[in-house]
Coordinates of C-alpha atoms in Angstrom, one line a residue:
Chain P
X1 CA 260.9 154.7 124.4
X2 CA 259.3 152.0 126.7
X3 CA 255.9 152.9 128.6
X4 CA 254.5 151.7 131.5
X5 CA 254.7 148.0 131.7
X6 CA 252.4 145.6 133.5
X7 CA 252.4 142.0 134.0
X8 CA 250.6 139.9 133.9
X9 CA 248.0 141.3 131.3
X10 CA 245.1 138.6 132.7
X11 CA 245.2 136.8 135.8
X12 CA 242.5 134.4 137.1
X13 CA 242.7 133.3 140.7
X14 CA 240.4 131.1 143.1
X15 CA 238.6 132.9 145.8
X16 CA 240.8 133.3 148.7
X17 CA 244.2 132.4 146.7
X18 CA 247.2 135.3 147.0
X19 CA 248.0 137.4 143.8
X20 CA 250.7 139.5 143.1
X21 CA 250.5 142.5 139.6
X22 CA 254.0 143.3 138.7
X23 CA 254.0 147.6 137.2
X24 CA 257.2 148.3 135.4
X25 CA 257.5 152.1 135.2
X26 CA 259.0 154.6 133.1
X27 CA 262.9 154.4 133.2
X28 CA 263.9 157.6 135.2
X29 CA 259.9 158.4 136.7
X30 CA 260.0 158.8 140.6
X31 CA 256.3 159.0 141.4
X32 CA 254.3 155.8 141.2
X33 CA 250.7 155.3 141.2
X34 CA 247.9 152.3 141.5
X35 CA 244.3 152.5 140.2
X36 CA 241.3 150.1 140.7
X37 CA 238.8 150.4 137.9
X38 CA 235.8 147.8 138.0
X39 CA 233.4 148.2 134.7
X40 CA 231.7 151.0 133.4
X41 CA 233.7 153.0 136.3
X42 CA 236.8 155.2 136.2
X43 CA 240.0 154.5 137.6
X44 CA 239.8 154.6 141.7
X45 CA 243.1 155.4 143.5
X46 CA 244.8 153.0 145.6
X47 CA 248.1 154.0 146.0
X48 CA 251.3 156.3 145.1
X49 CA 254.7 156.5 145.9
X50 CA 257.3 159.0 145.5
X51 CA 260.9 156.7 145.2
X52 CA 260.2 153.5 147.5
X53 CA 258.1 155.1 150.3
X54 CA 254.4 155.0 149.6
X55 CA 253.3 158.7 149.9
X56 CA 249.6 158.1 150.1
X57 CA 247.4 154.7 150.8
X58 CA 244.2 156.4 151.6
X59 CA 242.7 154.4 148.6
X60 CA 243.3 151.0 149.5
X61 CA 240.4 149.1 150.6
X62 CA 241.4 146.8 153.6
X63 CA 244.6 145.5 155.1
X64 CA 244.7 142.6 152.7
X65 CA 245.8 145.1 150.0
X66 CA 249.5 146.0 150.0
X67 CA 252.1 147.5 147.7
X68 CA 255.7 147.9 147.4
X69 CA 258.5 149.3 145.4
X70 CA 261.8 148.6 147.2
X71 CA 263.8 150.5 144.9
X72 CA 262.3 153.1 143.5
X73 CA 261.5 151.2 140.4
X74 CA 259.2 148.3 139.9
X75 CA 256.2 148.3 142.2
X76 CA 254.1 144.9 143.0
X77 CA 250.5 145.1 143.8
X78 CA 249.7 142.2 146.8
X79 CA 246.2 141.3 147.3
X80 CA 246.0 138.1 149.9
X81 CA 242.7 136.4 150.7
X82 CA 241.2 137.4 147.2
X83 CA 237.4 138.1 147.1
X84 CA 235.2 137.8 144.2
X85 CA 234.4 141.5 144.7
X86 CA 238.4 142.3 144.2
X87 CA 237.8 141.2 140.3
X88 CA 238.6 144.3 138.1
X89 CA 241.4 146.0 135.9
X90 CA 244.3 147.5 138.1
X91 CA 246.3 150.1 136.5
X92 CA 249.4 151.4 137.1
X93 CA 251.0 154.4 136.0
X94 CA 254.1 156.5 136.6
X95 CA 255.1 160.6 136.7
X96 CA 257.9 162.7 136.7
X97 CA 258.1 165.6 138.4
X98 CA 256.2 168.2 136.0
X99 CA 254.5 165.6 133.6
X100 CA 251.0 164.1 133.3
X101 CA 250.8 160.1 134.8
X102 CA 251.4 157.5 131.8
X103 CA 249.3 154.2 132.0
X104 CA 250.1 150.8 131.4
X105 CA 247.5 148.8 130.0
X106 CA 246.2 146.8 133.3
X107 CA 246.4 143.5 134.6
X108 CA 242.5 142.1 134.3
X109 CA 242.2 139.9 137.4
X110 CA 238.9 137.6 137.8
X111 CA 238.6 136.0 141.0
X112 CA 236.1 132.9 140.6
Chain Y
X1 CA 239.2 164.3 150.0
X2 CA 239.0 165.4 146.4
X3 CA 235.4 165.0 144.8
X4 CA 235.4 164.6 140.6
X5 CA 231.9 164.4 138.8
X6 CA 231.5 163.8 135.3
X7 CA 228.5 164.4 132.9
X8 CA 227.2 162.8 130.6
X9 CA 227.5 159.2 131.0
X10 CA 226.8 158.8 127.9
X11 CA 227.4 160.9 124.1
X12 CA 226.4 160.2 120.6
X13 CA 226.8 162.4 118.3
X14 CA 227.0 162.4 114.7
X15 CA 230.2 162.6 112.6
X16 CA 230.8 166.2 112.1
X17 CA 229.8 167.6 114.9
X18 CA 230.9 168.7 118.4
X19 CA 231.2 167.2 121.5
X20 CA 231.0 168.6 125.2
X21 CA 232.0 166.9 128.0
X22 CA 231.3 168.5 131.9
X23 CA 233.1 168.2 135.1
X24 CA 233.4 169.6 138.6
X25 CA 235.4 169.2 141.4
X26 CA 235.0 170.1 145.0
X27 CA 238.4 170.5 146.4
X28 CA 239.7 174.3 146.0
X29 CA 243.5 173.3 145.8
X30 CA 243.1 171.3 142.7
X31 CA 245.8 173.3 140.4
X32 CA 245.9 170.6 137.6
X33 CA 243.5 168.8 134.8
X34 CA 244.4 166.4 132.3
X35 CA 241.8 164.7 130.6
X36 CA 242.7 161.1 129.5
X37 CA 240.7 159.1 126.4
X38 CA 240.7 155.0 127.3
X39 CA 240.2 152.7 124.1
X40 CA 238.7 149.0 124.9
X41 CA 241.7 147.3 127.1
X42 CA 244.0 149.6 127.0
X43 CA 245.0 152.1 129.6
X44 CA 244.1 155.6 129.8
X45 CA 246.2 158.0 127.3
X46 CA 246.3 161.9 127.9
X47 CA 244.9 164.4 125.2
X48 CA 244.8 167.5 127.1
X49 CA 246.0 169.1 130.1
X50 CA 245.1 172.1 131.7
X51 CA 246.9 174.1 135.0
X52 CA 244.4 176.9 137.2
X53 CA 246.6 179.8 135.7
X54 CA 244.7 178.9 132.2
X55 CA 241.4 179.3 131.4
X56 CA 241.3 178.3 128.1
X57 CA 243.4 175.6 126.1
X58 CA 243.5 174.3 122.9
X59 CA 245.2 171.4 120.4
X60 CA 243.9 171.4 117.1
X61 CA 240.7 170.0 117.4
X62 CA 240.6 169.6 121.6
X63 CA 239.9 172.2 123.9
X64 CA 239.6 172.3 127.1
X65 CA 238.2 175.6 129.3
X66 CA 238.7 175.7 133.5
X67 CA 236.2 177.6 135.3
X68 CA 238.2 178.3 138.7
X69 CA 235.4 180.1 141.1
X70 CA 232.7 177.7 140.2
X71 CA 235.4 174.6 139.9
X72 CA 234.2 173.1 136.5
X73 CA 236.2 172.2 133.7
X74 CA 235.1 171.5 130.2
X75 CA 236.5 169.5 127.1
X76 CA 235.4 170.6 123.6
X77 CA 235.8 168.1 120.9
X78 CA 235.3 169.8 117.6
X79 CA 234.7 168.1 113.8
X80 CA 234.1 165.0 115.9
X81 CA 235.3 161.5 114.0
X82 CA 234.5 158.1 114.1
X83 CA 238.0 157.5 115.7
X84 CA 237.3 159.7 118.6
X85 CA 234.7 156.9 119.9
X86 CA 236.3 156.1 123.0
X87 CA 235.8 156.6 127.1
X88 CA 236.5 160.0 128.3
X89 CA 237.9 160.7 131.5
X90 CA 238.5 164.1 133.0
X91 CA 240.6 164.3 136.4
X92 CA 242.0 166.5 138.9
X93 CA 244.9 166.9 141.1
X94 CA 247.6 169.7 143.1
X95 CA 249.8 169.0 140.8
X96 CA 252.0 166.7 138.0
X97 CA 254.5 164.0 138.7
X98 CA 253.6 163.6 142.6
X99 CA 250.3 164.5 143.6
X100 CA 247.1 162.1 143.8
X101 CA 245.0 162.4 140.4
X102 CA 241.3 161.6 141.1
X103 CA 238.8 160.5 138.3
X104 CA 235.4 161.4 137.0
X105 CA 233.6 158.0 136.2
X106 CA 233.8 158.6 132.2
X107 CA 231.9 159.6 129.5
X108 CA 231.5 157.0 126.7
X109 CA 231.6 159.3 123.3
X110 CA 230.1 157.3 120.2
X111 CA 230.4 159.3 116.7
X112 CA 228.0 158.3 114.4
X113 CA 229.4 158.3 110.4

């Protein structure tokens, strides 16, 4: 079956553009989850949610960070104002109630 | 918050031979830990899972052993090979499917042939 799917796989932006990371879960997985993981690092939590509420954003950095998932499926990743220091690999995976997270592969974003 | 520290940074070791990778964590309600192997640019896969009503759990040639009073965990890679050079990660969380997962930083494994 399909995994997690995340799009785009690289995405290079200007310092102080808008971005937007598209995560397609798995069919049927209610829990949704964002990590942050810069180089040589491991994955740093931003965000999950459980259906289309986001059940924890303690992990995301400032206010020009925000998520969504409107129905319960597909979740897209906003960063506005990008910063140079915002370059790194976001992740996205997805749960069901009972199983491990499954990862998608990342969306690389370089902000020059 | 949940606290996940991971040791070594670093492992080489040569073909054949084991592999031990440490963690703790600092938050007593952690119930679950997966460990997760990253190749270069891919996401993070699961190899091993363990719950806090396990102490010891094993799949072929992974273990994994929990530690629930001191709050380490430990993966054992046995007959190490070449193809199990790769980032490490172990993790921890109240449970599956709904709970925040927190991350050690990794352990790069190299396996020398």
């Amino acid at each position: 079956g399909a995994g997690v799917s995340q799009t785009p796989s690289n995405k290079v932006t200007e310092k102080g553009k808008y971005v937007e990371l598209r995560c397609d879960p798995i069919s049927g997985h209610t829990a949704l989850y964002w990590y942050r993981q810069s180089l040589g690092q491991g994955p740093e939590f931003l965000i999950y949610f459980q259906g289309t509420g986001a059940a924890d954003d303690s992990g995301l950095p400032n206010d020009r960070f925000f998520a969504v998932r409107p129905e319960g499926s597909v979740s897209t990743l906003k960063i506005q104002r990008t910063e140079r220091g915002d370059s790194a690999v976001y992740l996205c995976a997805s749960g069901a109630p009972n199983s491990p997270l499954h990862f998608g592969n990342g969306t690389r974003l370089t902000v020059t | 918050g949940e606290n996940v520290e991971q040791h070594p940074s670093t492992l080489s070791v040569q073909e054949g031979d084991s592999a031990v990778i440490k963690c703790t964590y600092s938050d007593s309600a952690s119930n679950y830990f997966p460990w997760y192997k990253q190749e270069l640019g891919k996401g993070p896969q699961l190899i091993i899972d363990i719950r806090s009503n396990v102490g010891e759990k094993k799949d072929q040639r992974i273990a994994v052993t929990l530690n629930k009073t001191a709050k380490h965990f430990s993966l054992h890679i046995t007959e190490t090979q070449p193809e199990d050079s790769a980032v490490y990660f172990c993790a921890a969380s109240m449970g599956t499917g709904g709970f925040k997962t927190i991350f050690g930083a990794g352990t790069r494994l190299f396996v020398k042939a």
